[in-house]
PDB file of C-alpha atoms in Angstrom:
ATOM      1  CA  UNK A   1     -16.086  -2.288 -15.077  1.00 61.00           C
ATOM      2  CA  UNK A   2     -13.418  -3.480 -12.535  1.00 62.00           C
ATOM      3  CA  UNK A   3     -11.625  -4.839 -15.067  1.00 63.00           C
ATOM      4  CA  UNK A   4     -11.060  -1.680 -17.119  1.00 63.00           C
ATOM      5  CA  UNK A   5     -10.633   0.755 -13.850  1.00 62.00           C
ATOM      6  CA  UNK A   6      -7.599  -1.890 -13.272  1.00 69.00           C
ATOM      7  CA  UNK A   7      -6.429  -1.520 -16.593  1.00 68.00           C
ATOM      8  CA  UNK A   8      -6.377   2.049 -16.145  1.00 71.00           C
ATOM      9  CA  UNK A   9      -4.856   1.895 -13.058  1.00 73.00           C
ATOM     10  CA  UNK A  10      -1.906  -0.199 -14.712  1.00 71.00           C
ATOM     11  CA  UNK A  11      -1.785   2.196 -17.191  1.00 72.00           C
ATOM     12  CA  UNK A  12      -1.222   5.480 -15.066  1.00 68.00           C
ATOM     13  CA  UNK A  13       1.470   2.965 -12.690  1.00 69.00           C
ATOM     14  CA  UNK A  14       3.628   2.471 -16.229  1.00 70.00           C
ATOM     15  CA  UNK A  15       3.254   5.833 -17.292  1.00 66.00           C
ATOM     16  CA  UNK A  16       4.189   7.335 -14.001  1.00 63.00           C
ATOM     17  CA  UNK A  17       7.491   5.094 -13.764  1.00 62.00           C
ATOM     18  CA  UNK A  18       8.690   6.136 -17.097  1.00 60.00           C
ATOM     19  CA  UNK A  19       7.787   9.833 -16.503  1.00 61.00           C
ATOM     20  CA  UNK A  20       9.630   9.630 -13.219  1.00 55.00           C
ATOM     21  CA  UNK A  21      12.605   8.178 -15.130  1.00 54.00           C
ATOM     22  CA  UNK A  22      12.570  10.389 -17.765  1.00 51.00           C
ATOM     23  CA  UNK A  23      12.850  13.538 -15.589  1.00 48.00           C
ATOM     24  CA  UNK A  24      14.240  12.149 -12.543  1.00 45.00           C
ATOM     25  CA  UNK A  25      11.804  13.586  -9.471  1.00 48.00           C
ATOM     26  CA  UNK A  26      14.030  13.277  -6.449  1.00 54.00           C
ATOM     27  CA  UNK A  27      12.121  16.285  -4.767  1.00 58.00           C
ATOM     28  CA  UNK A  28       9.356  13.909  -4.148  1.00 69.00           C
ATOM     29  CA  UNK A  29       7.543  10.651  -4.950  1.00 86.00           C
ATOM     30  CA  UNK A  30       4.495   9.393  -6.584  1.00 93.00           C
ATOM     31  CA  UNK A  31       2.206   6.752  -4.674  1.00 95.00           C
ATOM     32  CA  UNK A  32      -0.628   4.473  -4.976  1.00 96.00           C
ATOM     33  CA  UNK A  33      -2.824   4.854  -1.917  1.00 95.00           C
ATOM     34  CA  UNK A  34      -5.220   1.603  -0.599  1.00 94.00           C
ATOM     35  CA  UNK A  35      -7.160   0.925   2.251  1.00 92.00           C
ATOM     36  CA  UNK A  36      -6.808  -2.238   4.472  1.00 87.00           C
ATOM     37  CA  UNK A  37     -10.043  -2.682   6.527  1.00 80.00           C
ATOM     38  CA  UNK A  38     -10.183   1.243   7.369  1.00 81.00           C
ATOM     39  CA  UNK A  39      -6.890   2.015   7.369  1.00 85.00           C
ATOM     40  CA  UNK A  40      -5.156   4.254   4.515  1.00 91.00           C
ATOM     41  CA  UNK A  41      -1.859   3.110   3.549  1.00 93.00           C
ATOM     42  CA  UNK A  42       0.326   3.998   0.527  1.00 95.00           C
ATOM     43  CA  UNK A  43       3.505   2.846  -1.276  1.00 95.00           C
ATOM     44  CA  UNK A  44       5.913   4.286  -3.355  1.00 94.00           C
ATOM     45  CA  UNK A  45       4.836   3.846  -7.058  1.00 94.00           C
ATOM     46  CA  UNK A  46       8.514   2.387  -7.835  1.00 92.00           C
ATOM     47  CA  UNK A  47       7.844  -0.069  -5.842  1.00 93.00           C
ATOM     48  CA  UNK A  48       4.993  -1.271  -7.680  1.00 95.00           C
ATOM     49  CA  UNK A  49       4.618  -3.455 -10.969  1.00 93.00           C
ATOM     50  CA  UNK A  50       0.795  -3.837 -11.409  1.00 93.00           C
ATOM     51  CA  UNK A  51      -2.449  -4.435 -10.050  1.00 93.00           C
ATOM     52  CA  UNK A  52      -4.371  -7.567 -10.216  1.00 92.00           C
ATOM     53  CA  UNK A  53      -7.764  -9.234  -9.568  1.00 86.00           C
ATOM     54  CA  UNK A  54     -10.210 -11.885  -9.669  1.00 78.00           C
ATOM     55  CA  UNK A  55      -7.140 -13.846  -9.064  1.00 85.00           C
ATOM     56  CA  UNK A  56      -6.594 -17.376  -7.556  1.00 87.00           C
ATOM     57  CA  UNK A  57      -4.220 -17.698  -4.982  1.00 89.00           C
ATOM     58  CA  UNK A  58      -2.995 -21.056  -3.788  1.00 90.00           C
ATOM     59  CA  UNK A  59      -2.633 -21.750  -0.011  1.00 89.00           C
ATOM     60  CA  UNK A  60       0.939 -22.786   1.389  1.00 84.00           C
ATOM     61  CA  UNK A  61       0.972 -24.897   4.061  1.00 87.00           C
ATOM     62  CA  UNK A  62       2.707 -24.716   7.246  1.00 85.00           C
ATOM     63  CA  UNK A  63       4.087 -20.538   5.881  1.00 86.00           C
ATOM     64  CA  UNK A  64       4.565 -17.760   8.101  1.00 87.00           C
ATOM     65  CA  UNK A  65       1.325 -16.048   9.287  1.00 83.00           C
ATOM     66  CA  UNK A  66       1.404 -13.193   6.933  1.00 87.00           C
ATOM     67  CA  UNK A  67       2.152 -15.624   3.577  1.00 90.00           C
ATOM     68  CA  UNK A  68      -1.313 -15.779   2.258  1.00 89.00           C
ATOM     69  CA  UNK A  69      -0.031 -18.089  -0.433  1.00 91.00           C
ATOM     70  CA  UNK A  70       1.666 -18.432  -4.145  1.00 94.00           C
ATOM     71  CA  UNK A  71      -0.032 -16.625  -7.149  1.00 93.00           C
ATOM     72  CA  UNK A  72       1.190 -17.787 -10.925  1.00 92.00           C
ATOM     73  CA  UNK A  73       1.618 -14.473 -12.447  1.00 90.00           C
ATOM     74  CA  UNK A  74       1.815 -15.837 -16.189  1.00 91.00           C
ATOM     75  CA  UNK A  75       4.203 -18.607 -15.535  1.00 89.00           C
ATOM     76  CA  UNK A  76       6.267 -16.917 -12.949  1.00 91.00           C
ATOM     77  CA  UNK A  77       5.274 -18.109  -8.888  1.00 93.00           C
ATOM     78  CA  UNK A  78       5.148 -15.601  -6.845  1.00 94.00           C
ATOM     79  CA  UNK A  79       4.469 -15.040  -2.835  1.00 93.00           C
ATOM     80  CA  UNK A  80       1.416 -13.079  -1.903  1.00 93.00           C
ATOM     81  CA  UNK A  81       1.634 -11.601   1.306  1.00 91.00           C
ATOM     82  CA  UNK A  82      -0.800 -10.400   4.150  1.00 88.00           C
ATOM     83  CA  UNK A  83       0.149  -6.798   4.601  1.00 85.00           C
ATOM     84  CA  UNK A  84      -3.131  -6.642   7.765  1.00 82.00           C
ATOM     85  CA  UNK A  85      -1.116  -9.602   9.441  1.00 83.00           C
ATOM     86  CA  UNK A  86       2.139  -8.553   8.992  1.00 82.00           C
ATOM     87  CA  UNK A  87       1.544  -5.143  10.267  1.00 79.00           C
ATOM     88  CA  UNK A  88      -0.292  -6.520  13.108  1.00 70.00           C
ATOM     89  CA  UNK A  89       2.721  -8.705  13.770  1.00 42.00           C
ATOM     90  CA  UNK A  90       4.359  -5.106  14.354  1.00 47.00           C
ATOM     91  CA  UNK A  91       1.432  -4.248  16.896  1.00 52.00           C
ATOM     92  CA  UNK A  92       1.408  -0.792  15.718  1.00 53.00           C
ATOM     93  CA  UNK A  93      -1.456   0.920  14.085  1.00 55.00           C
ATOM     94  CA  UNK A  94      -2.362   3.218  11.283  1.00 53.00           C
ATOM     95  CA  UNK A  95      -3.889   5.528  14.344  1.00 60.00           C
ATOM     96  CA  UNK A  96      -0.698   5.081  16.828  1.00 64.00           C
ATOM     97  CA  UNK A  97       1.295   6.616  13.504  1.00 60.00           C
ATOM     98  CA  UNK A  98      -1.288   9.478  12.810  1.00 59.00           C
ATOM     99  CA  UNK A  99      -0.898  10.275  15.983  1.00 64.00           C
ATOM    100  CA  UNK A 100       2.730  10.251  16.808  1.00 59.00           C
ATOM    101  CA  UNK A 101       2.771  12.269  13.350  1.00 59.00           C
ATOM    102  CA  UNK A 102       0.016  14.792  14.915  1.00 59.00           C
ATOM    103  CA  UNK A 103       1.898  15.462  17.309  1.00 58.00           C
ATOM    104  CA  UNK A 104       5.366  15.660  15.719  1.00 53.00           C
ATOM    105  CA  UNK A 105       3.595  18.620  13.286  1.00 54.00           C
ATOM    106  CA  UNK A 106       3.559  16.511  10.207  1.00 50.00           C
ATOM    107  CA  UNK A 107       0.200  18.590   9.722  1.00 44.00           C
ATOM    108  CA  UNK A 108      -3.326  18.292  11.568  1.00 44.00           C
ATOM    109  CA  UNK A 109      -4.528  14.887  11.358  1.00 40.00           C
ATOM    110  CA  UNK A 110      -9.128  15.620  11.169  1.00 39.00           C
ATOM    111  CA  UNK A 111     -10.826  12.047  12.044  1.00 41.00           C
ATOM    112  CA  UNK A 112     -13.545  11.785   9.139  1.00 40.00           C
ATOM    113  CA  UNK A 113     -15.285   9.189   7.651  1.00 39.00           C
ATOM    114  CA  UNK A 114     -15.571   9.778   4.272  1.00 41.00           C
ATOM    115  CA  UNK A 115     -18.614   8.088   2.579  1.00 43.00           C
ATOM    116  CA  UNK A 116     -16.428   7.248  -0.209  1.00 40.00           C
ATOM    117  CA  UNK A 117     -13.855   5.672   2.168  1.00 43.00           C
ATOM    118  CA  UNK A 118     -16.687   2.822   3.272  1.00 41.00           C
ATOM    119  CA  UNK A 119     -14.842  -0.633   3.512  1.00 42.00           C
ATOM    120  CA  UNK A 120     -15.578  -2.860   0.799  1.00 40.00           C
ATOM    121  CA  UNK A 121     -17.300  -5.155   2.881  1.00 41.00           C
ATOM    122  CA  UNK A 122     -19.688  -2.471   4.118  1.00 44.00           C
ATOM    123  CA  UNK A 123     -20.359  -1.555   0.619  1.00 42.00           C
ATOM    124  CA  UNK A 124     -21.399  -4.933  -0.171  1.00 38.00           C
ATOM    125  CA  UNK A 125     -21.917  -7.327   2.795  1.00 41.00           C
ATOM    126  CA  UNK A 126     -20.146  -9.998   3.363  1.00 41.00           C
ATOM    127  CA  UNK A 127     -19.149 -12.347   0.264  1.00 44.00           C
ATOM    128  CA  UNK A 128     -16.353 -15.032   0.769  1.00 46.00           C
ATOM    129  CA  UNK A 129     -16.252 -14.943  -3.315  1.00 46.00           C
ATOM    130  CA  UNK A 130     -15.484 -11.509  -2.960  1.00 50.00           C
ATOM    131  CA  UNK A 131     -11.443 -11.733  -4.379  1.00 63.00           C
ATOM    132  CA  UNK A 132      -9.472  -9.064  -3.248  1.00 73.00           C
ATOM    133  CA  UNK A 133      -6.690  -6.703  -4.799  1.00 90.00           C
ATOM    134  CA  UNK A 134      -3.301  -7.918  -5.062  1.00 94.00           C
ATOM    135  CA  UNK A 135      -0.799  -5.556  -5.654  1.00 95.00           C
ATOM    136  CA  UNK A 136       2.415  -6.765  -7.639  1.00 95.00           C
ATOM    137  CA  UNK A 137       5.862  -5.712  -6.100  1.00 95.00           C
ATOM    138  CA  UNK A 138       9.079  -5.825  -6.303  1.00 92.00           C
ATOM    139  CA  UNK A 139      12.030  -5.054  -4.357  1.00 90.00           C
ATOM    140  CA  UNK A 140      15.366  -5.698  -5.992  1.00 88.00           C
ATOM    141  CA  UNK A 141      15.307  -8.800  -8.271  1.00 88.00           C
ATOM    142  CA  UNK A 142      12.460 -10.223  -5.962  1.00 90.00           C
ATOM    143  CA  UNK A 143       8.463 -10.116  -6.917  1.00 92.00           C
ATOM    144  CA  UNK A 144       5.851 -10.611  -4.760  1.00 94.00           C
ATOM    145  CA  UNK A 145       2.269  -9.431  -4.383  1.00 94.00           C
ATOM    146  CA  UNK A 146       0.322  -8.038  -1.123  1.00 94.00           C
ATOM    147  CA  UNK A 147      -3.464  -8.550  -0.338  1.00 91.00           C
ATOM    148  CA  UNK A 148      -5.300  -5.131  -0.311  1.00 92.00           C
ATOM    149  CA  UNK A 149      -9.009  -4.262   0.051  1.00 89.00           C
ATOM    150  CA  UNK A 150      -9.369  -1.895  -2.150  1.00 90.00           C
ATOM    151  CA  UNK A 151      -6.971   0.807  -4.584  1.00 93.00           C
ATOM    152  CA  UNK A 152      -7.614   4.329  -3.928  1.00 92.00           C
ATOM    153  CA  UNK A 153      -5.663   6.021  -6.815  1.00 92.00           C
ATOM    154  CA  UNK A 154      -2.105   6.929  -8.098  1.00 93.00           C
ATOM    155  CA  UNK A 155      -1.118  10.228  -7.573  1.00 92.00           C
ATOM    156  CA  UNK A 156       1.917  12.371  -7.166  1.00 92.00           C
ATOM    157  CA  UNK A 157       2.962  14.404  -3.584  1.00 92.00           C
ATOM    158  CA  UNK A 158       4.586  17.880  -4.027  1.00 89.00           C
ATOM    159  CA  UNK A 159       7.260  18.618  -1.432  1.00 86.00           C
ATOM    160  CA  UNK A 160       5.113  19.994   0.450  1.00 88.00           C
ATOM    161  CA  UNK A 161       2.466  16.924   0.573  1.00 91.00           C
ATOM    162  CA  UNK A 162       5.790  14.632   1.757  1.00 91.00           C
ATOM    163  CA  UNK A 163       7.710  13.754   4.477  1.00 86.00           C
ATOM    164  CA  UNK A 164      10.458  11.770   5.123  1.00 83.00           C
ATOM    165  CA  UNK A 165      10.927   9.267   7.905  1.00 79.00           C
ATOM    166  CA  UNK A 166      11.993  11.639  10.722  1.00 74.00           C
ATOM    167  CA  UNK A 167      15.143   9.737  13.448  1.00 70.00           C
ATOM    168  CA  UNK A 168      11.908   9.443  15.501  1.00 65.00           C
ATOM    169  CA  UNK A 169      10.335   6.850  13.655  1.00 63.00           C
ATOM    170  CA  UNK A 170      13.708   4.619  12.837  1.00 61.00           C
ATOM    171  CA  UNK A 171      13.236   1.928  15.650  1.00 60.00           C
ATOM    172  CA  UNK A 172       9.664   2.095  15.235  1.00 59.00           C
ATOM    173  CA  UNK A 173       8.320  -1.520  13.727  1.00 52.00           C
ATOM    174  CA  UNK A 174      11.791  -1.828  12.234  1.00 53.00           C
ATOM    175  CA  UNK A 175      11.845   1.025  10.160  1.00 71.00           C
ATOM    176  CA  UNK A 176       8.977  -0.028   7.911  1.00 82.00           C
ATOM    177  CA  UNK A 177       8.081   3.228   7.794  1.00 85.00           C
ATOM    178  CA  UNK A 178       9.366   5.211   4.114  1.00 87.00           C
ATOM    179  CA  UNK A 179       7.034   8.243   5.029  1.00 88.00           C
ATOM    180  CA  UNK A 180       4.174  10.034   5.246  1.00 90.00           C
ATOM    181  CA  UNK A 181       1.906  11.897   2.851  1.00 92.00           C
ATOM    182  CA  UNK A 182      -0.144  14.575   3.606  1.00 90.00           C
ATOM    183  CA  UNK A 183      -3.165  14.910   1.762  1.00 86.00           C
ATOM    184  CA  UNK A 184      -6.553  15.811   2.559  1.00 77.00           C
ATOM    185  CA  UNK A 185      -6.357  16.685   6.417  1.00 82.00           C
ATOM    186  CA  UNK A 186      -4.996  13.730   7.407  1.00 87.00           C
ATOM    187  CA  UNK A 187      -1.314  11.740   7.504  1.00 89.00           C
ATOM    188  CA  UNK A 188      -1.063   8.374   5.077  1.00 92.00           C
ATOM    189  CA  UNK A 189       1.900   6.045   6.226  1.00 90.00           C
ATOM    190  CA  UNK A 190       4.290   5.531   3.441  1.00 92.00           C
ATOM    191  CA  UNK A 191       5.355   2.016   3.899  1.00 92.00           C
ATOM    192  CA  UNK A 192       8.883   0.353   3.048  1.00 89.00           C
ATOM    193  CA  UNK A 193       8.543  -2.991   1.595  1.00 87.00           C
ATOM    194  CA  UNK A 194      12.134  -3.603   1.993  1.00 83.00           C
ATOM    195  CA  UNK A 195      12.760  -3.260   5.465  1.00 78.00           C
ATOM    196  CA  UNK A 196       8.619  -4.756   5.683  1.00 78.00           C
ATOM    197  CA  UNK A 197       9.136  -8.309   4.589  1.00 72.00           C
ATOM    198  CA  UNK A 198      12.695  -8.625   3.995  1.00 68.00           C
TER     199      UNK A 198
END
């Protein structure tokens, strides 16, 4: 069943790209939103190749403290990065950002918790053989993948539902920061994989 809802997933990413291509949507962007322990997070659906799982990844000794380790993506290595640890590296928080966007008027930011948003390990208890997501990236000629806990959806933002990285935010965790989407009563952080891990 996993399976398939990742094929689908895939599926929707590919189709999106080429749609945005094909009619060129600078007004606004389409993401993929995930959760990282409770936090919402989303990227910018160009930035993304695919979705995988079930997938071995190979520790790297003696890395930086958000390089999880090397996954072979059909013959290719690739990098797959911690996003938690990296962004924890920045010691700023998805709540610090919802509320410096709360109060900037980026729209009322309602603290909920949505049964459906229940961390994957409170769904199903703790389970070291529990594999996580691992969302494939890539930013220029470079491919990597990032450790997520679990994929929310793909979806696009109207103008309305986006909003740019304001001045405010520039020298905030060096500018990782792309911008915010408001959806559902609350702000999601956009994040820049460029300016992230590179």
């Amino acid at each position: 069943m996993a399976e398939i809802y990742i094929n689908n997933l895939n599926q929707i990413i590919g189709k999106e790209e080429q749609k945005a291509k094909d009619t060129k949507l600078n007004s606004a962007i389409q993401i993929i939103r995930f959760f990282i322990d409770d936090f919402e997070f989303a990227l910018d659906i160009m930035d993304v190749k695919e979705i995988k799982e079930n997938e071995t990844i190979r520790h790297l000794p003696n890395s930086l403290p958000f390089v999880k380790g090397l996954l072979n993506l059909r013959g290719d290595i690739i990098p797959v990065l911690d996003l938690k640890k990296r962004l924890e590296l920045e010691n700023l928080t998805l709540n610090e950002l919802a509320n410096l966007a709360k109060e900037h008027d980026f729209g009322k930011v309602k603290e909920q918790k949505d049964e459906k948003n229940i961390s994957k390990k409170e769904e199903t208890g703790e389970d070291e053989n529990v594999k996580p997501s691992i969302i494939i990236c890539r930013v220029g000629s470079d491919n990597f993948g990032i450790v997520v806990d679990r994929i929310v959806r793909v979806q696009y933002l109207s103008v309305d539902e986006y909003e740019p990285t304001p001045m405010l935010f520039e020298n905030i965790g060096k500018n990782f920061i792309k911008g915010f989407a408001k959806l559902d009563k609350k702000v999601i952080v956009i994040l820049s994989l460029q300016n992230l891990f590179f």
